[in-house]
């Protein structure tokens, strides 16, 4: 069933609690990259322009002891938000109590308030009480009491049951998705639950063990699964091929055999690889067919595999990509990831979806992101979504 979204709500004069993902890289109070703040702007602006009083909550980093707090204050984030919105933003340096409640009471329609890092609640009086990340029922109830409606736009934490997402939602009459969350549900949820066929999944990255859940879930739904990246060579080993010094998970070879048996010709492995003498961009390297020679490790898929993958992809209507095709961080082994990314950009009739932390970094770094339909904002959350798991943060959003 479709989920309630922020555009379904009557916001005028309402105190709108909003869970956003402001978990930006920060060092000595300086924000490294404000992509996540920028990504949250459409929903914040919408609420403000429709007369809501926006009360923003987010976590920032991990807080395990009192000393972690000063460096992870939300104050610089509130300042950056104010610059980006080009209007004043109230920052409240606490997560509960009179100061916060008074500040909320003082808001006018359209105002924006940011409260302190929700994970400050994880440590109280020096004790690691995990009220936020352990979803303390009293905390969710208290935060819910501060607003009239709840908007959850933080997909990146949707796979966690925390007080600031699930806790608030379970004490609220209505929880709506923000625009970012709505897009994640539409694209990733849509691909997993109701894909347009042919549906092709491209799975790569380092390890089979990280992706077992995704392979299992997508085997039942996809028409083809293209395998690349480091996990390829555990499958090679399972087929009795030579793998040289390539990445391999010996304890997963039997599992890889089972997957190969079950998948039949649905699973497509690379037929050639770029191999190097060392895990080093400057190492001697070459392209080989099939077996990986002794003394070499495979670090990218080869040109023949790229062409074969493109041949499968060209008729696809839905493509989900998780995990790079090679060690894209090194330019000599980035070709596979780059070419597949560029090719996806030409598939204008298909929904092309990228999920996963490194995969997202790869398409952004290689400059192919803006040609794709959807780049997920959540690494861990997108993986669990692709595994077919119910994400508690999404489950807690009201149905339309
Ligand atoms: P994601 O975060 O998108 O889910 P992963 O974390 O599973 O992706 O995998 C990303 C990592 O896999 C990258 O750091 C990349 O260098 C590495 N990788 C890809 N191919 C290989 C390979 N052939 N050998 C070793 N590492 C690889
Ligand atoms: Mg990763």
CSV table of C-alpha atoms and ligand atoms in Angstrom, one decimal:
chain,number,residue,atom,x,y,z
A,1,UNK,CA,0.0,0.0,0.0
A,2,UNK,CA,1.2,3.5,-0.8
A,3,UNK,CA,2.7,5.5,2.1
A,4,UNK,CA,1.5,8.8,3.4
A,5,UNK,CA,3.8,11.6,2.2
A,6,UNK,CA,4.4,15.2,3.4
A,7,UNK,CA,2.3,16.6,0.5
A,8,UNK,CA,-0.7,14.7,1.9
A,9,UNK,CA,-0.6,16.7,5.2
A,10,UNK,CA,-2.2,19.9,6.2
A,11,UNK,CA,0.8,21.7,7.7
A,12,UNK,CA,-0.5,25.2,8.3
A,13,UNK,CA,0.2,26.3,11.9
A,14,UNK,CA,1.3,22.7,12.8
A,15,UNK,CA,4.3,21.8,14.8
A,16,UNK,CA,6.0,19.5,12.4
A,17,UNK,CA,8.6,17.2,13.8
A,18,UNK,CA,11.0,16.1,11.1
A,19,UNK,CA,13.6,13.4,11.2
A,20,UNK,CA,16.2,14.3,8.7
A,21,UNK,CA,19.6,12.8,7.9
A,22,UNK,CA,22.2,15.5,8.8
A,23,UNK,CA,24.8,12.9,9.5
A,24,UNK,CA,27.5,14.9,7.6
A,25,UNK,CA,31.3,14.4,7.9
A,26,UNK,CA,32.5,16.9,10.4
A,27,UNK,CA,36.0,17.6,11.9
A,28,UNK,CA,36.8,20.3,14.5
A,29,UNK,CA,33.3,21.8,13.9
A,30,UNK,CA,33.9,22.1,10.2
A,31,UNK,CA,31.5,20.3,7.8
A,32,UNK,CA,33.4,18.4,5.1
A,33,UNK,CA,30.6,17.9,2.6
A,34,UNK,CA,27.1,19.2,3.0
A,35,UNK,CA,25.4,16.9,0.4
A,36,UNK,CA,23.0,15.5,3.0
A,37,UNK,CA,21.9,18.9,4.2
A,38,UNK,CA,21.3,20.0,0.6
A,39,UNK,CA,19.3,16.8,0.0
A,40,UNK,CA,17.0,17.5,2.9
A,41,UNK,CA,16.2,21.1,1.7
A,42,UNK,CA,13.1,20.3,-0.5
A,43,UNK,CA,11.2,18.8,2.3
A,44,UNK,CA,12.2,21.4,4.8
A,45,UNK,CA,11.3,24.2,2.4
A,46,UNK,CA,8.0,22.6,1.6
A,47,UNK,CA,7.0,22.4,5.3
A,48,UNK,CA,8.1,26.0,5.9
A,49,UNK,CA,6.4,27.4,2.8
A,50,UNK,CA,3.1,25.6,3.7
A,51,UNK,CA,3.1,27.3,7.1
A,52,UNK,CA,4.4,24.5,9.2
A,53,UNK,CA,6.8,25.1,12.1
A,54,UNK,CA,9.7,22.7,11.3
A,55,UNK,CA,11.4,21.1,14.3
A,56,UNK,CA,14.3,19.1,12.9
A,57,UNK,CA,15.9,16.1,14.6
A,58,UNK,CA,19.0,14.2,13.4
A,59,UNK,CA,21.8,12.2,14.7
A,60,UNK,CA,25.4,13.1,13.9
A,61,UNK,CA,28.2,10.5,14.3
A,62,UNK,CA,28.4,8.2,17.3
A,63,UNK,CA,28.4,9.2,20.9
A,64,UNK,CA,29.9,6.7,23.4
A,65,UNK,CA,31.2,9.1,26.1
A,66,UNK,CA,30.7,12.7,27.3
A,67,UNK,CA,33.9,13.8,25.5
A,68,UNK,CA,32.4,12.8,22.2
A,69,UNK,CA,29.6,15.4,22.5
A,70,UNK,CA,31.3,18.8,21.8
A,71,UNK,CA,32.8,17.7,18.5
A,72,UNK,CA,29.5,16.3,17.4
A,73,UNK,CA,27.2,19.3,18.2
A,74,UNK,CA,24.5,20.1,15.6
A,75,UNK,CA,25.3,23.8,15.9
A,76,UNK,CA,27.5,24.1,12.7
A,77,UNK,CA,24.9,22.1,10.8
A,78,UNK,CA,22.1,24.5,11.9
A,79,UNK,CA,24.4,27.4,10.7
A,80,UNK,CA,25.0,25.8,7.4
A,81,UNK,CA,21.2,25.1,7.0
A,82,UNK,CA,20.5,28.8,7.7
A,83,UNK,CA,22.9,29.8,5.0
A,84,UNK,CA,21.4,27.3,2.5
A,85,UNK,CA,17.8,28.4,3.3
A,86,UNK,CA,18.9,32.0,3.4
A,87,UNK,CA,16.8,32.7,6.5
A,88,UNK,CA,17.3,32.4,10.3
A,89,UNK,CA,17.3,28.9,11.9
A,90,UNK,CA,16.9,28.5,15.6
A,91,UNK,CA,19.4,26.2,17.2
A,92,UNK,CA,18.6,24.7,20.6
A,93,UNK,CA,21.6,23.1,22.3
A,94,UNK,CA,19.7,20.4,24.1
A,95,UNK,CA,17.5,17.4,23.3
A,96,UNK,CA,14.9,17.8,26.1
A,97,UNK,CA,13.6,20.2,28.8
A,98,UNK,CA,12.3,23.7,29.2
A,99,UNK,CA,14.7,25.5,26.9
A,100,UNK,CA,13.6,23.3,24.0
A,101,UNK,CA,9.9,23.4,24.9
A,102,UNK,CA,10.0,27.2,25.2
A,103,UNK,CA,11.8,27.6,21.9
A,104,UNK,CA,9.2,25.4,20.2
A,105,UNK,CA,6.4,27.5,21.8
A,106,UNK,CA,8.0,30.6,20.4
A,107,UNK,CA,8.0,29.4,16.8
A,108,UNK,CA,5.9,31.3,14.1
A,109,UNK,CA,4.4,29.6,11.1
A,110,UNK,CA,7.2,28.9,8.6
A,111,UNK,CA,10.0,29.0,11.1
A,112,UNK,CA,12.8,26.3,11.3
A,113,UNK,CA,14.3,24.9,14.5
A,114,UNK,CA,17.2,22.4,14.8
A,115,UNK,CA,17.6,20.6,18.1
A,116,UNK,CA,20.9,19.2,19.4
A,117,UNK,CA,22.2,15.8,18.1
A,118,UNK,CA,19.7,13.1,19.0
A,119,UNK,CA,22.6,10.8,20.0
A,120,UNK,CA,23.4,13.2,22.9
A,121,UNK,CA,20.7,11.0,24.6
A,122,UNK,CA,22.9,8.0,24.2
A,123,UNK,CA,25.2,9.2,27.1
A,124,UNK,CA,23.7,10.7,30.2
A,125,UNK,CA,25.9,11.7,33.2
A,126,UNK,CA,28.8,9.8,31.7
A,127,UNK,CA,26.8,6.6,31.4
A,128,UNK,CA,26.2,4.9,28.1
A,129,UNK,CA,22.4,4.6,28.3
A,130,UNK,CA,21.7,4.4,24.5
A,131,UNK,CA,18.3,6.1,24.9
A,132,UNK,CA,18.2,7.2,21.3
A,133,UNK,CA,19.9,4.2,19.6
A,134,UNK,CA,18.2,1.7,21.9
A,135,UNK,CA,14.7,3.3,21.2
A,136,UNK,CA,13.9,4.1,24.9
A,137,UNK,CA,10.1,4.2,24.9
A,138,UNK,CA,10.0,7.3,27.2
A,139,UNK,CA,12.2,9.2,24.9
A,140,UNK,CA,10.2,8.6,21.7
A,141,UNK,CA,7.0,9.5,23.7
A,142,UNK,CA,8.6,12.7,24.9
A,143,UNK,CA,9.8,13.8,21.5
A,144,UNK,CA,6.4,12.9,20.0
A,145,UNK,CA,4.7,15.2,22.6
A,146,UNK,CA,6.6,18.2,21.1
A,147,UNK,CA,4.8,18.1,17.8
A,148,UNK,CA,1.5,17.7,16.0
A,149,UNK,CA,2.7,15.6,13.0
A,150,UNK,CA,5.8,13.6,12.2
A,151,UNK,CA,7.7,13.6,8.8
A,152,UNK,CA,10.4,11.1,8.4
A,153,UNK,CA,12.9,11.9,5.6
A,154,UNK,CA,15.9,10.0,6.9
A,155,UNK,CA,16.2,6.9,4.7
A,156,UNK,CA,19.8,6.4,5.9
A,157,UNK,CA,18.6,5.3,9.3
A,158,UNK,CA,15.4,3.5,8.1
A,159,UNK,CA,17.0,0.1,8.8
A,160,UNK,CA,17.4,1.0,12.5
A,161,UNK,CA,14.8,1.2,15.2
A,162,UNK,CA,15.7,4.4,17.1
A,163,UNK,CA,13.8,6.7,19.3
A,164,UNK,CA,14.0,9.5,16.7
A,165,UNK,CA,12.4,7.5,13.9
A,166,UNK,CA,10.4,4.5,15.1
A,167,UNK,CA,10.0,5.8,18.7
A,168,UNK,CA,8.4,9.1,17.6
A,169,UNK,CA,6.3,7.4,14.9
A,170,UNK,CA,4.8,4.9,17.3
A,171,UNK,CA,3.5,7.7,19.5
A,172,UNK,CA,2.2,9.8,16.7
A,173,UNK,CA,-1.3,9.8,15.1
A,174,UNK,CA,0.3,10.3,11.6
A,175,UNK,CA,3.8,9.8,10.2
A,176,UNK,CA,4.5,10.8,6.7
A,177,UNK,CA,7.5,10.3,4.4
A,178,UNK,CA,9.5,13.3,3.3
A,179,UNK,CA,10.4,13.7,-0.4
A,180,UNK,CA,13.7,11.9,-0.1
A,181,UNK,CA,12.2,8.9,1.7
A,182,UNK,CA,9.4,8.9,-0.8
A,183,UNK,CA,11.9,8.6,-3.7
A,184,UNK,CA,13.8,5.7,-2.0
A,185,UNK,CA,10.5,3.8,-1.5
A,186,UNK,CA,9.4,4.5,-5.0
A,187,UNK,CA,12.6,3.3,-6.7
A,188,UNK,CA,14.2,0.7,-4.4
A,189,UNK,CA,10.9,-0.5,-3.0
A,190,UNK,CA,9.4,-0.5,-6.5
A,191,UNK,CA,12.3,-2.5,-8.0
A,192,UNK,CA,12.1,-5.1,-5.2
A,193,UNK,CA,8.4,-5.4,-5.0
A,194,UNK,CA,7.1,-4.7,-8.4
A,195,UNK,CA,9.8,-4.4,-11.1
A,196,UNK,CA,9.2,-3.8,-14.7
A,197,UNK,CA,10.8,-6.7,-16.7
A,198,UNK,CA,13.4,-7.4,-17.9
A,199,UNK,CA,14.9,-6.8,-14.5
A,200,UNK,CA,18.7,-7.0,-14.4
A,201,UNK,CA,20.7,-6.8,-11.1
A,202,UNK,CA,24.4,-6.0,-11.2
A,203,UNK,CA,26.1,-7.2,-8.0
A,204,UNK,CA,29.7,-6.5,-7.2
A,205,UNK,CA,31.9,-5.3,-4.4
A,206,UNK,CA,34.3,-7.0,-2.2
A,207,UNK,CA,32.7,-10.1,-0.6
A,208,UNK,CA,30.1,-12.7,-1.3
A,209,UNK,CA,29.3,-12.8,2.4
A,210,UNK,CA,28.1,-9.2,2.4
A,211,UNK,CA,25.8,-9.8,-0.5
A,212,UNK,CA,24.3,-13.2,0.1
A,213,UNK,CA,21.0,-11.7,1.3
A,214,UNK,CA,20.8,-9.5,-1.8
A,215,UNK,CA,21.7,-12.3,-4.2
A,216,UNK,CA,19.1,-14.6,-2.6
A,217,UNK,CA,16.3,-12.1,-2.7
A,218,UNK,CA,17.0,-10.9,-6.2
A,219,UNK,CA,17.5,-14.4,-7.7
A,220,UNK,CA,13.8,-14.8,-7.1
A,221,UNK,CA,12.9,-11.5,-8.8
A,222,UNK,CA,15.4,-10.6,-11.4
A,223,UNK,CA,15.7,-12.0,-14.9
A,224,UNK,CA,19.5,-11.9,-14.9
A,225,UNK,CA,22.1,-11.2,-12.2
A,226,UNK,CA,25.5,-9.9,-13.5
A,227,UNK,CA,28.3,-10.6,-11.0
A,228,UNK,CA,31.5,-8.5,-10.9
A,229,UNK,CA,34.0,-7.2,-8.3
A,230,UNK,CA,35.9,-9.2,-5.8
A,231,UNK,CA,33.1,-11.7,-5.2
A,232,UNK,CA,33.5,-13.0,-8.7
A,233,UNK,CA,36.5,-15.1,-7.7
A,234,UNK,CA,34.8,-17.0,-4.9
A,235,UNK,CA,32.4,-18.1,-7.7
A,236,UNK,CA,35.3,-18.9,-10.0
A,237,UNK,CA,36.8,-21.1,-7.2
A,238,UNK,CA,33.4,-22.8,-6.8
A,239,UNK,CA,33.5,-23.7,-10.5
A,240,UNK,CA,37.0,-25.1,-10.1
A,241,UNK,CA,38.7,-22.3,-12.0
A,242,UNK,CA,42.1,-20.9,-11.0
A,243,UNK,CA,42.0,-17.6,-9.1
A,244,UNK,CA,45.7,-16.8,-8.5
A,245,UNK,CA,45.9,-14.4,-5.5
A,246,UNK,CA,42.5,-12.9,-6.1
A,247,UNK,CA,40.2,-12.1,-3.2
A,248,UNK,CA,38.4,-15.3,-2.1
A,249,UNK,CA,36.3,-16.3,0.8
A,250,UNK,CA,37.3,-20.0,1.2
A,251,UNK,CA,34.5,-20.7,3.7
A,252,UNK,CA,31.9,-19.4,1.2
A,253,UNK,CA,32.9,-21.6,-1.8
A,254,UNK,CA,30.3,-24.2,-0.9
A,255,UNK,CA,27.7,-21.5,-0.7
A,256,UNK,CA,28.8,-20.1,-4.0
A,257,UNK,CA,28.3,-23.6,-5.5
A,258,UNK,CA,24.8,-23.8,-4.1
A,259,UNK,CA,24.0,-20.4,-5.6
A,260,UNK,CA,25.4,-21.4,-9.0
A,261,UNK,CA,23.3,-24.6,-9.0
A,262,UNK,CA,20.2,-22.8,-8.0
A,263,UNK,CA,20.7,-19.8,-10.4
A,264,UNK,CA,21.5,-21.7,-13.6
A,265,UNK,CA,22.0,-19.3,-16.5
A,266,UNK,CA,20.3,-16.5,-14.6
A,267,UNK,CA,23.7,-15.7,-13.0
A,268,UNK,CA,26.3,-14.3,-15.4
A,269,UNK,CA,30.0,-14.2,-14.4
A,270,UNK,CA,32.7,-12.1,-16.1
A,271,UNK,CA,34.6,-14.0,-18.8
A,272,UNK,CA,37.7,-11.9,-18.6
A,273,UNK,CA,39.5,-9.9,-15.9
A,274,UNK,CA,42.2,-7.2,-15.5
A,275,UNK,CA,44.8,-8.9,-13.3
A,276,UNK,CA,47.8,-7.3,-11.5
A,277,UNK,CA,50.9,-8.5,-9.8
A,278,UNK,CA,50.1,-6.5,-6.6
A,279,UNK,CA,47.2,-4.6,-5.1
A,280,UNK,CA,48.6,-1.4,-6.4
A,281,UNK,CA,47.6,1.0,-9.2
A,282,UNK,CA,51.2,1.0,-10.5
A,283,UNK,CA,51.7,-2.7,-10.5
A,284,UNK,CA,52.2,-4.6,-13.8
A,285,UNK,CA,48.8,-5.5,-15.1
A,286,UNK,CA,47.1,-7.2,-18.1
A,287,UNK,CA,43.8,-8.6,-19.3
A,288,UNK,CA,43.3,-12.4,-19.2
A,289,UNK,CA,40.5,-14.7,-20.3
A,290,UNK,CA,39.0,-17.1,-17.7
A,291,UNK,CA,41.5,-18.5,-15.2
A,292,UNK,CA,43.6,-16.1,-13.2
A,293,UNK,CA,47.2,-17.0,-13.6
A,294,UNK,CA,49.5,-17.8,-10.6
A,295,UNK,CA,51.1,-14.7,-9.2
A,296,UNK,CA,48.3,-12.4,-10.3
A,297,UNK,CA,45.2,-11.0,-8.6
A,298,UNK,CA,42.0,-9.9,-10.5
A,299,UNK,CA,41.1,-6.3,-9.8
A,300,UNK,CA,38.5,-5.5,-12.5
A,301,UNK,CA,36.3,-7.1,-15.1
A,302,UNK,CA,37.8,-7.1,-18.6
A,303,UNK,CA,36.5,-5.5,-21.9
A,304,UNK,CA,34.8,-8.7,-23.1
A,305,UNK,CA,32.8,-8.9,-19.9
A,306,UNK,CA,31.9,-5.3,-20.2
A,307,UNK,CA,30.5,-5.9,-23.7
A,308,UNK,CA,28.7,-9.0,-22.6
A,309,UNK,CA,27.1,-7.2,-19.6
A,310,UNK,CA,26.0,-4.3,-21.8
A,311,UNK,CA,24.4,-6.8,-24.2
A,312,UNK,CA,22.2,-8.1,-21.3
A,313,UNK,CA,21.6,-4.6,-20.0
A,314,UNK,CA,20.5,-3.0,-23.3
A,315,UNK,CA,16.9,-4.4,-23.2
A,316,UNK,CA,16.4,-4.0,-19.4
A,317,UNK,CA,13.5,-2.0,-18.1
A,318,UNK,CA,14.7,-2.1,-14.4
A,319,UNK,CA,18.4,-2.2,-13.3
A,320,UNK,CA,19.5,-2.4,-9.7
A,321,UNK,CA,23.3,-2.0,-9.2
A,322,UNK,CA,25.0,-2.7,-5.9
A,323,UNK,CA,28.8,-3.0,-5.6
A,324,UNK,CA,31.5,-1.8,-7.9
A,325,UNK,CA,32.9,-4.0,-10.7
A,326,UNK,CA,36.5,-3.6,-9.6
A,327,UNK,CA,38.8,-1.6,-7.4
A,328,UNK,CA,37.5,1.7,-8.8
A,329,UNK,CA,39.5,3.7,-6.3
A,330,UNK,CA,42.6,3.0,-8.4
A,331,UNK,CA,42.3,4.4,-12.0
A,332,UNK,CA,43.8,1.4,-13.7
A,333,UNK,CA,41.0,-0.8,-12.3
A,334,UNK,CA,38.1,1.6,-12.6
A,335,UNK,CA,37.2,0.9,-16.2
A,336,UNK,CA,34.6,-1.8,-15.6
A,337,UNK,CA,32.7,0.3,-13.0
A,338,UNK,CA,33.0,3.4,-15.2
A,339,UNK,CA,31.9,1.8,-18.5
A,340,UNK,CA,28.9,0.0,-16.8
A,341,UNK,CA,28.0,3.3,-15.2
A,342,UNK,CA,28.2,5.2,-18.5
A,343,UNK,CA,26.2,2.5,-20.3
A,344,UNK,CA,23.4,2.7,-17.7
A,345,UNK,CA,23.3,6.4,-18.3
A,346,UNK,CA,22.3,5.7,-21.9
A,347,UNK,CA,19.3,3.5,-21.0
A,348,UNK,CA,16.8,6.2,-21.1
A,349,UNK,CA,13.8,3.8,-21.2
A,350,UNK,CA,14.9,1.9,-18.0
A,351,UNK,CA,14.8,2.7,-14.3
A,352,UNK,CA,18.4,2.6,-13.2
A,353,UNK,CA,19.0,2.4,-9.5
A,354,UNK,CA,22.2,2.4,-7.5
A,355,UNK,CA,22.3,1.3,-3.9
A,356,UNK,CA,25.3,0.8,-1.5
A,357,UNK,CA,27.8,3.0,0.1
A,358,UNK,CA,30.8,2.4,-2.2
A,359,UNK,CA,28.7,2.0,-5.3
A,360,UNK,CA,27.2,5.5,-4.7
A,361,UNK,CA,30.6,6.9,-4.1
A,362,UNK,CA,31.8,5.2,-7.3
A,363,UNK,CA,29.2,6.7,-9.6
A,364,UNK,CA,29.6,10.1,-8.1
A,365,UNK,CA,33.4,10.0,-8.3
A,366,UNK,CA,33.3,8.8,-11.9
A,367,UNK,CA,30.8,11.4,-12.8
A,368,UNK,CA,28.0,9.2,-14.1
A,369,UNK,CA,25.5,9.8,-11.2
A,370,UNK,CA,23.3,12.5,-12.9
A,371,UNK,CA,22.3,10.2,-15.8
A,372,UNK,CA,20.8,7.5,-13.6
A,373,UNK,CA,17.2,7.4,-12.2
A,374,UNK,CA,18.0,7.0,-8.5
A,375,UNK,CA,21.2,7.1,-6.4
A,376,UNK,CA,20.3,5.9,-2.9
A,377,UNK,CA,21.1,8.1,0.0
A,378,UNK,CA,21.5,5.2,2.4
A,379,UNK,CA,24.3,2.6,2.3
A,380,UNK,CA,23.3,0.0,4.9
A,381,UNK,CA,19.6,0.9,4.6
A,382,UNK,CA,19.6,0.3,0.8
A,383,UNK,CA,21.4,-3.1,1.2
A,384,UNK,CA,18.8,-4.3,3.7
A,385,UNK,CA,16.0,-3.0,1.5
A,386,UNK,CA,17.5,-5.0,-1.5
A,387,UNK,CA,17.6,-8.0,0.8
A,388,UNK,CA,13.9,-7.8,1.0
A,389,UNK,CA,13.9,-7.0,4.7
A,390,UNK,CA,11.2,-4.8,6.3
A,391,UNK,CA,12.9,-1.6,7.3
A,392,UNK,CA,11.5,-0.5,10.7
A,393,UNK,CA,11.7,3.2,9.8
A,394,UNK,CA,9.6,2.7,6.7
A,395,UNK,CA,7.2,0.3,8.3
A,396,UNK,CA,6.5,3.0,10.9
A,397,UNK,CA,5.3,5.5,8.2
A,398,UNK,CA,1.5,5.6,8.0
A,399,UNK,CA,-0.3,4.1,4.9
A,400,UNK,CA,-2.1,6.6,2.7
B,1,LIG,P1,29.0,-1.3,-1.5
B,1,LIG,O1,29.4,-0.4,-0.4
B,1,LIG,O2,28.5,-0.4,-2.7
B,1,LIG,O3,27.9,-2.2,-1.0
B,1,LIG,P2,31.2,-3.1,-1.2
B,1,LIG,O4,31.5,-2.5,0.1
B,1,LIG,O5,30.6,-4.4,-1.2
B,1,LIG,O6,30.2,-2.1,-2.0
B,1,LIG,O7,32.5,-3.2,-2.1
B,1,LIG,C1,33.3,-2.1,-2.4
B,1,LIG,C2,34.7,-2.4,-2.4
B,1,LIG,O8,35.0,-3.6,-3.2
B,1,LIG,C3,35.5,-1.3,-3.0
B,1,LIG,O9,36.4,-0.8,-2.0
B,1,LIG,C4,36.3,-2.0,-4.1
B,1,LIG,O10,37.7,-1.6,-4.2
B,1,LIG,C5,36.3,-3.4,-3.7
B,1,LIG,N1,36.5,-4.3,-4.9
B,1,LIG,C6,35.9,-4.4,-6.0
B,1,LIG,N2,36.4,-5.3,-6.8
B,1,LIG,C7,37.4,-5.9,-6.2
B,1,LIG,C8,38.4,-6.9,-6.5
B,1,LIG,N3,38.3,-7.5,-7.7
B,1,LIG,N4,39.3,-7.2,-5.6
B,1,LIG,C9,39.3,-6.6,-4.4
B,1,LIG,N5,38.4,-5.6,-4.0
B,1,LIG,C10,37.5,-5.3,-4.9
B,2,LIG,MG1,30.9,-0.8,1.2
